[in-house]
Amino acid sequence: GQQVMQIPQYQHVQEGEDFTTYCNSSTTLSNIQWYKQRPGGHPVFLIQLVKSGEVKKQKRLTFQFGEAKKNSSLHITATQTTDVGTYFCAGMIYNQGGKLIFGQGTELSVKP
Amino acid sequence: DAEITQSPRHKITETGRQVTLACHQTWNHNNMFWYRQDLGHGLRLIHYSYGVQDTNKGEVSDGYSVSRSNTEDLPLTLESAASSQTSVYFCASSRIRDRDIQYFGAGTRLSVL
């Protein structure tokens, strides 16, 4: 069954507000990837985190990997309408045969 | 430019028919994957391949098969389509050294009536 849980499922924000999505695994992850899927589009790779406690930034996006490598977060500062879409985390769990396990995604809508 | 293409983009079929979805990539990636996407389930792995003649079952492989006869292609076959297989199907590929950084095709929307 699903071992990577992502919350919230939906988030509606006013443009300019911040947004955070959280990803939690029941087992230790070797790494975690974040993808963005625009409405009607396909998932697009954003970033990979590998090290315990790692923090990476891409402009207004901040990605964190937990110290225990069981959780991760994506924070967007001052959302824009271009941020609309579904954000997925995907973790590598070695006892799953080295396959990526995707979270259910968080759908972000931004009201101008 | 290198790319990954899926065909057809939309398909309507009847229950019990055999259906094949094509996936072709020009990046020379060794790894290829098939996922299905349904509301509330995110992306679920169907089958994957780490090279020519290599295929492996994913989380939801029942009713699906794949074959890998060359590096570029990984067709997905639904042996006898069922209504439960109505979904959006994504193909993805990745390099050997960055297996988890996957590049996705545009997807195929399949309806089984």
PDB file of N, CA, C and O in Angstrom, chain B residues 31-101:
ATOM      1  N   ASN B  31      16.595   3.422 -18.404  1.00  0.00           N
ATOM      2  CA  ASN B  31      15.441   3.146 -17.548  1.00  0.00           C
ATOM      3  C   ASN B  31      14.171   3.729 -18.147  1.00  0.00           C
ATOM      4  O   ASN B  31      14.128   4.890 -18.557  1.00  0.00           O
ATOM      5  N   MET B  32      13.129   2.916 -18.166  1.00  0.00           N
ATOM      6  CA  MET B  32      11.818   3.379 -18.614  1.00  0.00           C
ATOM      7  C   MET B  32      10.741   2.849 -17.685  1.00  0.00           C
ATOM      8  O   MET B  32      10.879   1.748 -17.134  1.00  0.00           O
ATOM      9  N   PHE B  33       9.686   3.644 -17.533  1.00  0.00           N
ATOM     10  CA  PHE B  33       8.646   3.350 -16.550  1.00  0.00           C
ATOM     11  C   PHE B  33       7.263   3.647 -17.132  1.00  0.00           C
ATOM     12  O   PHE B  33       7.105   4.547 -17.941  1.00  0.00           O
ATOM     13  N   TRP B  34       6.286   2.886 -16.663  1.00  0.00           N
ATOM     14  CA  TRP B  34       4.892   3.190 -16.964  1.00  0.00           C
ATOM     15  C   TRP B  34       4.136   3.400 -15.661  1.00  0.00           C
ATOM     16  O   TRP B  34       4.234   2.591 -14.735  1.00  0.00           O
ATOM     17  N   TYR B  35       3.387   4.511 -15.599  1.00  0.00           N
ATOM     18  CA  TYR B  35       2.554   4.837 -14.453  1.00  0.00           C
ATOM     19  C   TYR B  35       1.112   5.048 -14.920  1.00  0.00           C
ATOM     20  O   TYR B  35       0.855   5.415 -16.053  1.00  0.00           O
ATOM     21  N   ARG B  36       0.194   4.868 -13.989  1.00  0.00           N
ATOM     22  CA  ARG B  36      -1.166   5.310 -14.220  1.00  0.00           C
ATOM     23  C   ARG B  36      -1.509   6.345 -13.157  1.00  0.00           C
ATOM     24  O   ARG B  36      -1.014   6.277 -12.022  1.00  0.00           O
ATOM     25  N   GLN B  37      -2.321   7.318 -13.553  1.00  0.00           N
ATOM     26  CA  GLN B  37      -2.700   8.379 -12.639  1.00  0.00           C
ATOM     27  C   GLN B  37      -4.206   8.438 -12.512  1.00  0.00           C
ATOM     28  O   GLN B  37      -4.923   8.620 -13.496  1.00  0.00           O
ATOM     29  N   ASP B  38      -4.676   8.274 -11.301  1.00  0.00           N
ATOM     30  CA  ASP B  38      -6.098   8.334 -10.994  1.00  0.00           C
ATOM     31  C   ASP B  38      -6.298   9.300  -9.829  1.00  0.00           C
ATOM     32  O   ASP B  38      -5.443   9.406  -8.953  1.00  0.00           O
ATOM     33  N   LEU B  39      -7.458   9.949  -9.806  1.00  0.00           N
ATOM     34  CA  LEU B  39      -7.750  10.895  -8.728  1.00  0.00           C
ATOM     35  C   LEU B  39      -7.601  10.226  -7.376  1.00  0.00           C
ATOM     36  O   LEU B  39      -8.108   9.125  -7.155  1.00  0.00           O
ATOM     37  N   GLY B  40      -6.887  10.887  -6.485  1.00  0.00           N
ATOM     38  CA  GLY B  40      -6.733  10.385  -5.122  1.00  0.00           C
ATOM     39  C   GLY B  40      -5.640   9.352  -4.940  1.00  0.00           C
ATOM     40  O   GLY B  40      -5.361   8.933  -3.816  1.00  0.00           O
ATOM     41  N   HIS B  41      -5.024   8.927  -6.059  1.00  0.00           N
ATOM     42  CA  HIS B  41      -3.980   7.893  -5.966  1.00  0.00           C
ATOM     43  C   HIS B  41      -2.625   8.374  -6.441  1.00  0.00           C
ATOM     44  O   HIS B  41      -1.655   7.634  -6.393  1.00  0.00           O
ATOM     45  N   GLY B  42      -2.525   9.572  -6.924  1.00  0.00           N
ATOM     46  CA  GLY B  42      -1.242  10.028  -7.432  1.00  0.00           C
ATOM     47  C   GLY B  42      -0.806   9.183  -8.610  1.00  0.00           C
ATOM     48  O   GLY B  42      -1.617   8.760  -9.435  1.00  0.00           O
ATOM     49  N   LEU B  43       0.478   8.911  -8.671  1.00  0.00           N
ATOM     50  CA  LEU B  43       1.053   8.101  -9.750  1.00  0.00           C
ATOM     51  C   LEU B  43       1.408   6.728  -9.202  1.00  0.00           C
ATOM     52  O   LEU B  43       2.126   6.618  -8.211  1.00  0.00           O
ATOM     53  N   ARG B  44       0.924   5.693  -9.856  1.00  0.00           N
ATOM     54  CA  ARG B  44       1.215   4.339  -9.424  1.00  0.00           C
ATOM     55  C   ARG B  44       1.964   3.598 -10.521  1.00  0.00           C
ATOM     56  O   ARG B  44       1.587   3.625 -11.686  1.00  0.00           O
ATOM     57  N   LEU B  45       3.020   2.925 -10.107  1.00  0.00           N
ATOM     58  CA  LEU B  45       3.912   2.253 -11.042  1.00  0.00           C
ATOM     59  C   LEU B  45       3.299   0.957 -11.552  1.00  0.00           C
ATOM     60  O   LEU B  45       2.878   0.100 -10.763  1.00  0.00           O
ATOM     61  N   ILE B  46       3.295   0.784 -12.876  1.00  0.00           N
ATOM     62  CA  ILE B  46       2.717  -0.413 -13.493  1.00  0.00           C
ATOM     63  C   ILE B  46       3.816  -1.424 -13.813  1.00  0.00           C
ATOM     64  O   ILE B  46       3.789  -2.569 -13.363  1.00  0.00           O
ATOM     65  N   HIS B  47       4.752  -1.013 -14.649  1.00  0.00           N
ATOM     66  CA  HIS B  47       5.905  -1.827 -15.026  1.00  0.00           C
ATOM     67  C   HIS B  47       7.101  -0.910 -15.233  1.00  0.00           C
ATOM     68  O   HIS B  47       6.939   0.292 -15.461  1.00  0.00           O
ATOM     69  N   TYR B  48       8.292  -1.500 -15.159  1.00  0.00           N
ATOM     70  CA  TYR B  48       9.471  -0.715 -15.434  1.00  0.00           C
ATOM     71  C   TYR B  48      10.552  -1.605 -16.024  1.00  0.00           C
ATOM     72  O   TYR B  48      10.503  -2.841 -15.904  1.00  0.00           O
ATOM     73  N   SER B  49      11.520  -0.935 -16.654  1.00  0.00           N
ATOM     74  CA  SER B  49      12.604  -1.654 -17.330  1.00  0.00           C
ATOM     75  C   SER B  49      13.904  -0.901 -17.125  1.00  0.00           C
ATOM     76  O   SER B  49      13.958   0.323 -17.276  1.00  0.00           O
ATOM     77  N   TYR B  50      14.954  -1.664 -16.807  1.00  0.00           N
ATOM     78  CA  TYR B  50      16.260  -1.045 -16.623  1.00  0.00           C
ATOM     79  C   TYR B  50      17.184  -1.293 -17.810  1.00  0.00           C
ATOM     80  O   TYR B  50      18.380  -1.008 -17.739  1.00  0.00           O
ATOM     81  N   GLY B  51      16.643  -1.840 -18.862  1.00  0.00           N
ATOM     82  CA  GLY B  51      17.457  -2.050 -20.055  1.00  0.00           C
ATOM     83  C   GLY B  51      16.779  -3.019 -21.003  1.00  0.00           C
ATOM     84  O   GLY B  51      15.732  -3.606 -20.676  1.00  0.00           O
ATOM     85  N   VAL B  52      17.395  -3.212 -22.156  1.00  0.00           N
ATOM     86  CA  VAL B  52      16.831  -4.105 -23.173  1.00  0.00           C
ATOM     87  C   VAL B  52      16.672  -5.513 -22.591  1.00  0.00           C
ATOM     88  O   VAL B  52      17.556  -6.010 -21.896  1.00  0.00           O
ATOM     89  N   GLN B  53      15.530  -6.094 -22.837  1.00  0.00           N
ATOM     90  CA  GLN B  53      15.158  -7.437 -22.391  1.00  0.00           C
ATOM     91  C   GLN B  53      14.872  -7.512 -20.895  1.00  0.00           C
ATOM     92  O   GLN B  53      14.563  -8.587 -20.375  1.00  0.00           O
ATOM     93  N   ASP B  54      14.963  -6.399 -20.185  1.00  0.00           N
ATOM     94  CA  ASP B  54      14.665  -6.378 -18.756  1.00  0.00           C
ATOM     95  C   ASP B  54      13.296  -5.751 -18.521  1.00  0.00           C
ATOM     96  O   ASP B  54      13.025  -4.653 -19.011  1.00  0.00           O
ATOM     97  N   THR B  55      12.402  -6.458 -17.825  1.00  0.00           N
ATOM     98  CA  THR B  55      11.118  -5.888 -17.438  1.00  0.00           C
ATOM     99  C   THR B  55      10.792  -6.342 -16.023  1.00  0.00           C
ATOM    100  O   THR B  55      11.163  -7.445 -15.618  1.00  0.00           O
ATOM    101  N   ASN B  56      10.080  -5.479 -15.289  1.00  0.00           N
ATOM    102  CA  ASN B  56       9.759  -5.770 -13.898  1.00  0.00           C
ATOM    103  C   ASN B  56       8.354  -5.273 -13.584  1.00  0.00           C
ATOM    104  O   ASN B  56       7.905  -4.272 -14.141  1.00  0.00           O
ATOM    105  N   LYS B  57       7.697  -5.987 -12.660  1.00  0.00           N
ATOM    106  CA  LYS B  57       6.352  -5.589 -12.271  1.00  0.00           C
ATOM    107  C   LYS B  57       6.410  -4.486 -11.226  1.00  0.00           C
ATOM    108  O   LYS B  57       7.238  -4.491 -10.329  1.00  0.00           O
ATOM    109  N   GLY B  58       5.459  -3.580 -11.353  1.00  0.00           N
ATOM    110  CA  GLY B  58       5.322  -2.525 -10.367  1.00  0.00           C
ATOM    111  C   GLY B  58       4.194  -2.828  -9.411  1.00  0.00           C
ATOM    112  O   GLY B  58       3.768  -3.963  -9.236  1.00  0.00           O
ATOM    113  N   GLU B  59       3.685  -1.758  -8.824  1.00  0.00           N
ATOM    114  CA  GLU B  59       2.646  -1.856  -7.794  1.00  0.00           C
ATOM    115  C   GLU B  59       1.313  -2.371  -8.316  1.00  0.00           C
ATOM    116  O   GLU B  59       0.588  -3.084  -7.628  1.00  0.00           O
ATOM    117  N   VAL B  60       0.972  -2.015  -9.575  1.00  0.00           N
ATOM    118  CA  VAL B  60      -0.355  -2.343 -10.116  1.00  0.00           C
ATOM    119  C   VAL B  60      -0.211  -2.997 -11.485  1.00  0.00           C
ATOM    120  O   VAL B  60      -0.732  -2.505 -12.486  1.00  0.00           O
ATOM    121  N   SER B  61       0.470  -4.115 -11.564  1.00  0.00           N
ATOM    122  CA  SER B  61       0.826  -4.721 -12.851  1.00  0.00           C
ATOM    123  C   SER B  61      -0.231  -5.673 -13.418  1.00  0.00           C
ATOM    124  O   SER B  61      -0.175  -6.018 -14.606  1.00  0.00           O
ATOM    125  N   ASP B  62      -1.190  -6.106 -12.603  1.00  0.00           N
ATOM    126  CA  ASP B  62      -2.172  -7.083 -13.085  1.00  0.00           C
ATOM    127  C   ASP B  62      -2.950  -6.538 -14.275  1.00  0.00           C
ATOM    128  O   ASP B  62      -3.510  -5.444 -14.222  1.00  0.00           O
ATOM    129  N   GLY B  63      -3.007  -7.321 -15.360  1.00  0.00           N
ATOM    130  CA  GLY B  63      -3.738  -6.927 -16.550  1.00  0.00           C
ATOM    131  C   GLY B  63      -2.912  -6.156 -17.561  1.00  0.00           C
ATOM    132  O   GLY B  63      -3.420  -5.784 -18.626  1.00  0.00           O
ATOM    133  N   TYR B  64      -1.641  -5.913 -17.235  1.00  0.00           N
ATOM    134  CA  TYR B  64      -0.750  -5.157 -18.113  1.00  0.00           C
ATOM    135  C   TYR B  64       0.510  -5.982 -18.406  1.00  0.00           C
ATOM    136  O   TYR B  64       0.940  -6.790 -17.583  1.00  0.00           O
ATOM    137  N   SER B  65       1.107  -5.717 -19.567  1.00  0.00           N
ATOM    138  CA  SER B  65       2.398  -6.323 -19.879  1.00  0.00           C
ATOM    139  C   SER B  65       3.229  -5.334 -20.676  1.00  0.00           C
ATOM    140  O   SER B  65       2.699  -4.404 -21.308  1.00  0.00           O
ATOM    141  N   VAL B  66       4.548  -5.513 -20.611  1.00  0.00           N
ATOM    142  CA  VAL B  66       5.471  -4.680 -21.388  1.00  0.00           C
ATOM    143  C   VAL B  66       6.541  -5.576 -21.977  1.00  0.00           C
ATOM    144  O   VAL B  66       6.771  -6.695 -21.516  1.00  0.00           O
ATOM    145  N   SER B  67       7.199  -5.071 -22.993  1.00  0.00           N
ATOM    146  CA  SER B  67       8.364  -5.740 -23.566  1.00  0.00           C
ATOM    147  C   SER B  67       9.377  -4.676 -23.952  1.00  0.00           C
ATOM    148  O   SER B  67       9.003  -3.576 -24.354  1.00  0.00           O
ATOM    149  N   ARG B  68      10.649  -5.005 -23.842  1.00  0.00           N
ATOM    150  CA  ARG B  68      11.704  -4.028 -24.159  1.00  0.00           C
ATOM    151  C   ARG B  68      12.674  -4.679 -25.152  1.00  0.00           C
ATOM    152  O   ARG B  68      13.576  -5.410 -24.779  1.00  0.00           O
ATOM    153  N   SER B  69      12.470  -4.415 -26.418  1.00  0.00           N
ATOM    154  CA  SER B  69      13.306  -5.018 -27.464  1.00  0.00           C
ATOM    155  C   SER B  69      14.413  -4.075 -27.929  1.00  0.00           C
ATOM    156  O   SER B  69      15.355  -4.502 -28.606  1.00  0.00           O
ATOM    157  N   ASN B  70      14.306  -2.801 -27.563  1.00  0.00           N
ATOM    158  CA  ASN B  70      15.360  -1.844 -27.874  1.00  0.00           C
ATOM    159  C   ASN B  70      15.380  -0.774 -26.799  1.00  0.00           C
ATOM    160  O   ASN B  70      14.507  -0.745 -25.912  1.00  0.00           O
ATOM    161  N   THR B  71      16.360   0.104 -26.846  1.00  0.00           N
ATOM    162  CA  THR B  71      16.502   1.126 -25.811  1.00  0.00           C
ATOM    163  C   THR B  71      15.399   2.169 -25.871  1.00  0.00           C
ATOM    164  O   THR B  71      14.965   2.682 -24.853  1.00  0.00           O
ATOM    165  N   GLU B  72      14.922   2.481 -27.067  1.00  0.00           N
ATOM    166  CA  GLU B  72      14.042   3.626 -27.260  1.00  0.00           C
ATOM    167  C   GLU B  72      12.581   3.395 -26.872  1.00  0.00           C
ATOM    168  O   GLU B  72      11.858   4.339 -26.568  1.00  0.00           O
ATOM    169  N   ASP B  73      12.118   2.135 -26.914  1.00  0.00           N
ATOM    170  CA  ASP B  73      10.677   1.896 -26.813  1.00  0.00           C
ATOM    171  C   ASP B  73      10.291   0.976 -25.665  1.00  0.00           C
ATOM    172  O   ASP B  73      10.962  -0.028 -25.414  1.00  0.00           O
ATOM    173  N   LEU B  74       9.188   1.300 -25.012  1.00  0.00           N
ATOM    174  CA  LEU B  74       8.604   0.416 -24.002  1.00  0.00           C
ATOM    175  C   LEU B  74       7.082   0.469 -24.170  1.00  0.00           C
ATOM    176  O   LEU B  74       6.395   1.262 -23.526  1.00  0.00           O
ATOM    177  N   PRO B  75       6.535  -0.353 -25.065  1.00  0.00           N
ATOM    178  CA  PRO B  75       5.084  -0.367 -25.248  1.00  0.00           C
ATOM    179  C   PRO B  75       4.388  -1.046 -24.077  1.00  0.00           C
ATOM    180  O   PRO B  75       4.882  -2.033 -23.532  1.00  0.00           O
ATOM    181  N   LEU B  76       3.232  -0.517 -23.721  1.00  0.00           N
ATOM    182  CA  LEU B  76       2.405  -1.069 -22.643  1.00  0.00           C
ATOM    183  C   LEU B  76       1.168  -1.705 -23.261  1.00  0.00           C
ATOM    184  O   LEU B  76       0.439  -1.040 -23.999  1.00  0.00           O
ATOM    185  N   THR B  77       0.928  -2.983 -22.951  1.00  0.00           N
ATOM    186  CA  THR B  77      -0.214  -3.690 -23.509  1.00  0.00           C
ATOM    187  C   THR B  77      -1.222  -4.042 -22.422  1.00  0.00           C
ATOM    188  O   THR B  77      -0.835  -4.574 -21.377  1.00  0.00           O
ATOM    189  N   LEU B  78      -2.471  -3.715 -22.686  1.00  0.00           N
ATOM    190  CA  LEU B  78      -3.571  -4.176 -21.850  1.00  0.00           C
ATOM    191  C   LEU B  78      -4.142  -5.391 -22.551  1.00  0.00           C
ATOM    192  O   LEU B  78      -4.686  -5.290 -23.649  1.00  0.00           O
ATOM    193  N   GLU B  79      -3.991  -6.539 -21.953  1.00  0.00           N
ATOM    194  CA  GLU B  79      -4.327  -7.792 -22.631  1.00  0.00           C
ATOM    195  C   GLU B  79      -5.819  -7.885 -22.939  1.00  0.00           C
ATOM    196  O   GLU B  79      -6.205  -8.295 -24.014  1.00  0.00           O
ATOM    197  N   SER B  80      -6.642  -7.523 -21.984  1.00  0.00           N
ATOM    198  CA  SER B  80      -8.096  -7.549 -22.144  1.00  0.00           C
ATOM    199  C   SER B  80      -8.639  -6.374 -21.330  1.00  0.00           C
ATOM    200  O   SER B  80      -8.825  -6.492 -20.121  1.00  0.00           O
ATOM    201  N   ALA B  81      -8.848  -5.262 -21.999  1.00  0.00           N
ATOM    202  CA  ALA B  81      -9.159  -4.018 -21.299  1.00  0.00           C
ATOM    203  C   ALA B  81     -10.400  -4.152 -20.411  1.00  0.00           C
ATOM    204  O   ALA B  81     -11.407  -4.757 -20.795  1.00  0.00           O
ATOM    205  N   ALA B  82     -10.304  -3.546 -19.231  1.00  0.00           N
ATOM    206  CA  ALA B  82     -11.410  -3.530 -18.276  1.00  0.00           C
ATOM    207  C   ALA B  82     -11.724  -2.073 -17.928  1.00  0.00           C
ATOM    208  O   ALA B  82     -10.867  -1.202 -18.031  1.00  0.00           O
ATOM    209  N   SER B  83     -12.952  -1.833 -17.480  1.00  0.00           N
ATOM    210  CA  SER B  83     -13.353  -0.456 -17.164  1.00  0.00           C
ATOM    211  C   SER B  83     -12.486   0.138 -16.057  1.00  0.00           C
ATOM    212  O   SER B  83     -12.267   1.356 -16.012  1.00  0.00           O
ATOM    213  N   SER B  84     -11.973  -0.727 -15.188  1.00  0.00           N
ATOM    214  CA  SER B  84     -11.103  -0.260 -14.101  1.00  0.00           C
ATOM    215  C   SER B  84      -9.757   0.268 -14.610  1.00  0.00           C
ATOM    216  O   SER B  84      -8.999   0.879 -13.843  1.00  0.00           O
ATOM    217  N   GLN B  85      -9.470   0.015 -15.879  1.00  0.00           N
ATOM    218  CA  GLN B  85      -8.232   0.492 -16.470  1.00  0.00           C
ATOM    219  C   GLN B  85      -8.394   1.838 -17.174  1.00  0.00           C
ATOM    220  O   GLN B  85      -7.442   2.346 -17.770  1.00  0.00           O
ATOM    221  N   THR B  86      -9.575   2.408 -17.087  1.00  0.00           N
ATOM    222  CA  THR B  86      -9.774   3.787 -17.542  1.00  0.00           C
ATOM    223  C   THR B  86      -8.917   4.694 -16.665  1.00  0.00           C
ATOM    224  O   THR B  86      -9.061   4.697 -15.445  1.00  0.00           O
ATOM    225  N   SER B  87      -8.020   5.446 -17.295  1.00  0.00           N
ATOM    226  CA  SER B  87      -7.048   6.216 -16.526  1.00  0.00           C
ATOM    227  C   SER B  87      -6.226   7.072 -17.469  1.00  0.00           C
ATOM    228  O   SER B  87      -6.378   7.012 -18.689  1.00  0.00           O
ATOM    229  N   VAL B  88      -5.325   7.861 -16.877  1.00  0.00           N
ATOM    230  CA  VAL B  88      -4.307   8.549 -17.657  1.00  0.00           C
ATOM    231  C   VAL B  88      -2.995   7.820 -17.431  1.00  0.00           C
ATOM    232  O   VAL B  88      -2.602   7.575 -16.292  1.00  0.00           O
ATOM    233  N   TYR B  89      -2.335   7.464 -18.524  1.00  0.00           N
ATOM    234  CA  TYR B  89      -1.109   6.680 -18.458  1.00  0.00           C
ATOM    235  C   TYR B  89       0.079   7.553 -18.844  1.00  0.00           C
ATOM    236  O   TYR B  89       0.068   8.232 -19.876  1.00  0.00           O
ATOM    237  N   PHE B  90       1.103   7.520 -17.990  1.00  0.00           N
ATOM    238  CA  PHE B  90       2.328   8.264 -18.258  1.00  0.00           C
ATOM    239  C   PHE B  90       3.502   7.314 -18.387  1.00  0.00           C
ATOM    240  O   PHE B  90       3.674   6.390 -17.584  1.00  0.00           O
ATOM    241  N   CYS B  91       4.305   7.578 -19.401  1.00  0.00           N
ATOM    242  CA  CYS B  91       5.569   6.905 -19.576  1.00  0.00           C
ATOM    243  C   CYS B  91       6.666   7.850 -19.097  1.00  0.00           C
ATOM    244  O   CYS B  91       6.534   9.081 -19.241  1.00  0.00           O
ATOM    245  N   ALA B  92       7.729   7.301 -18.541  1.00  0.00           N
ATOM    246  CA  ALA B  92       8.845   8.123 -18.085  1.00  0.00           C
ATOM    247  C   ALA B  92      10.146   7.389 -18.356  1.00  0.00           C
ATOM    248  O   ALA B  92      10.168   6.163 -18.515  1.00  0.00           O
ATOM    249  N   SER B  93      11.235   8.152 -18.415  1.00  0.00           N
ATOM    250  CA  SER B  93      12.546   7.543 -18.592  1.00  0.00           C
ATOM    251  C   SER B  93      13.561   8.257 -17.715  1.00  0.00           C
ATOM    252  O   SER B  93      13.327   9.397 -17.269  1.00  0.00           O
ATOM    253  N   SER B  94      14.669   7.583 -17.457  1.00  0.00           N
ATOM    254  CA  SER B  94      15.738   8.192 -16.668  1.00  0.00           C
ATOM    255  C   SER B  94      17.066   7.548 -17.016  1.00  0.00           C
ATOM    256  O   SER B  94      17.113   6.443 -17.578  1.00  0.00           O
ATOM    257  N   ARG B  95      18.136   8.241 -16.660  1.00  0.00           N
ATOM    258  CA  ARG B  95      19.468   7.711 -16.901  1.00  0.00           C
ATOM    259  C   ARG B  95      19.839   6.685 -15.831  1.00  0.00           C
ATOM    260  O   ARG B  95      19.237   6.662 -14.764  1.00  0.00           O
ATOM    261  N   ILE B  96      20.830   5.871 -16.119  1.00  0.00           N
ATOM    262  CA  ILE B  96      21.285   4.866 -15.153  1.00  0.00           C
ATOM    263  C   ILE B  96      21.710   5.524 -13.851  1.00  0.00           C
ATOM    264  O   ILE B  96      21.303   5.119 -12.763  1.00  0.00           O
ATOM    265  N   ARG B  97      22.517   6.594 -13.942  1.00  0.00           N
ATOM    266  CA  ARG B  97      23.098   7.175 -12.736  1.00  0.00           C
ATOM    267  C   ARG B  97      22.120   8.040 -11.962  1.00  0.00           C
ATOM    268  O   ARG B  97      22.321   8.274 -10.778  1.00  0.00           O
ATOM    269  N   ASP B  98      21.077   8.508 -12.603  1.00  0.00           N
ATOM    270  CA  ASP B  98      20.068   9.348 -11.935  1.00  0.00           C
ATOM    271  C   ASP B  98      18.704   8.716 -12.123  1.00  0.00           C
ATOM    272  O   ASP B  98      17.785   9.328 -12.658  1.00  0.00           O
ATOM    273  N   ARG B  99      18.591   7.494 -11.645  1.00  0.00           N
ATOM    274  CA  ARG B  99      17.391   6.709 -11.904  1.00  0.00           C
ATOM    275  C   ARG B  99      16.124   7.397 -11.421  1.00  0.00           C
ATOM    276  O   ARG B  99      15.058   7.239 -12.000  1.00  0.00           O
ATOM    277  N   ASP B 100      16.237   8.155 -10.335  1.00  0.00           N
ATOM    278  CA  ASP B 100      15.064   8.735  -9.715  1.00  0.00           C
ATOM    279  C   ASP B 100      14.672  10.079 -10.307  1.00  0.00           C
ATOM    280  O   ASP B 100      13.629  10.626  -9.943  1.00  0.00           O
ATOM    281  N   ILE B 101      15.472  10.632 -11.172  1.00  0.00           N
ATOM    282  CA  ILE B 101      15.123  11.862 -11.868  1.00  0.00           C
ATOM    283  C   ILE B 101      14.506  11.453 -13.194  1.00  0.00           C
ATOM    284  O   ILE B 101      15.204  11.142 -14.164  1.00  0.00           O
TER     285      ILE B 101
END
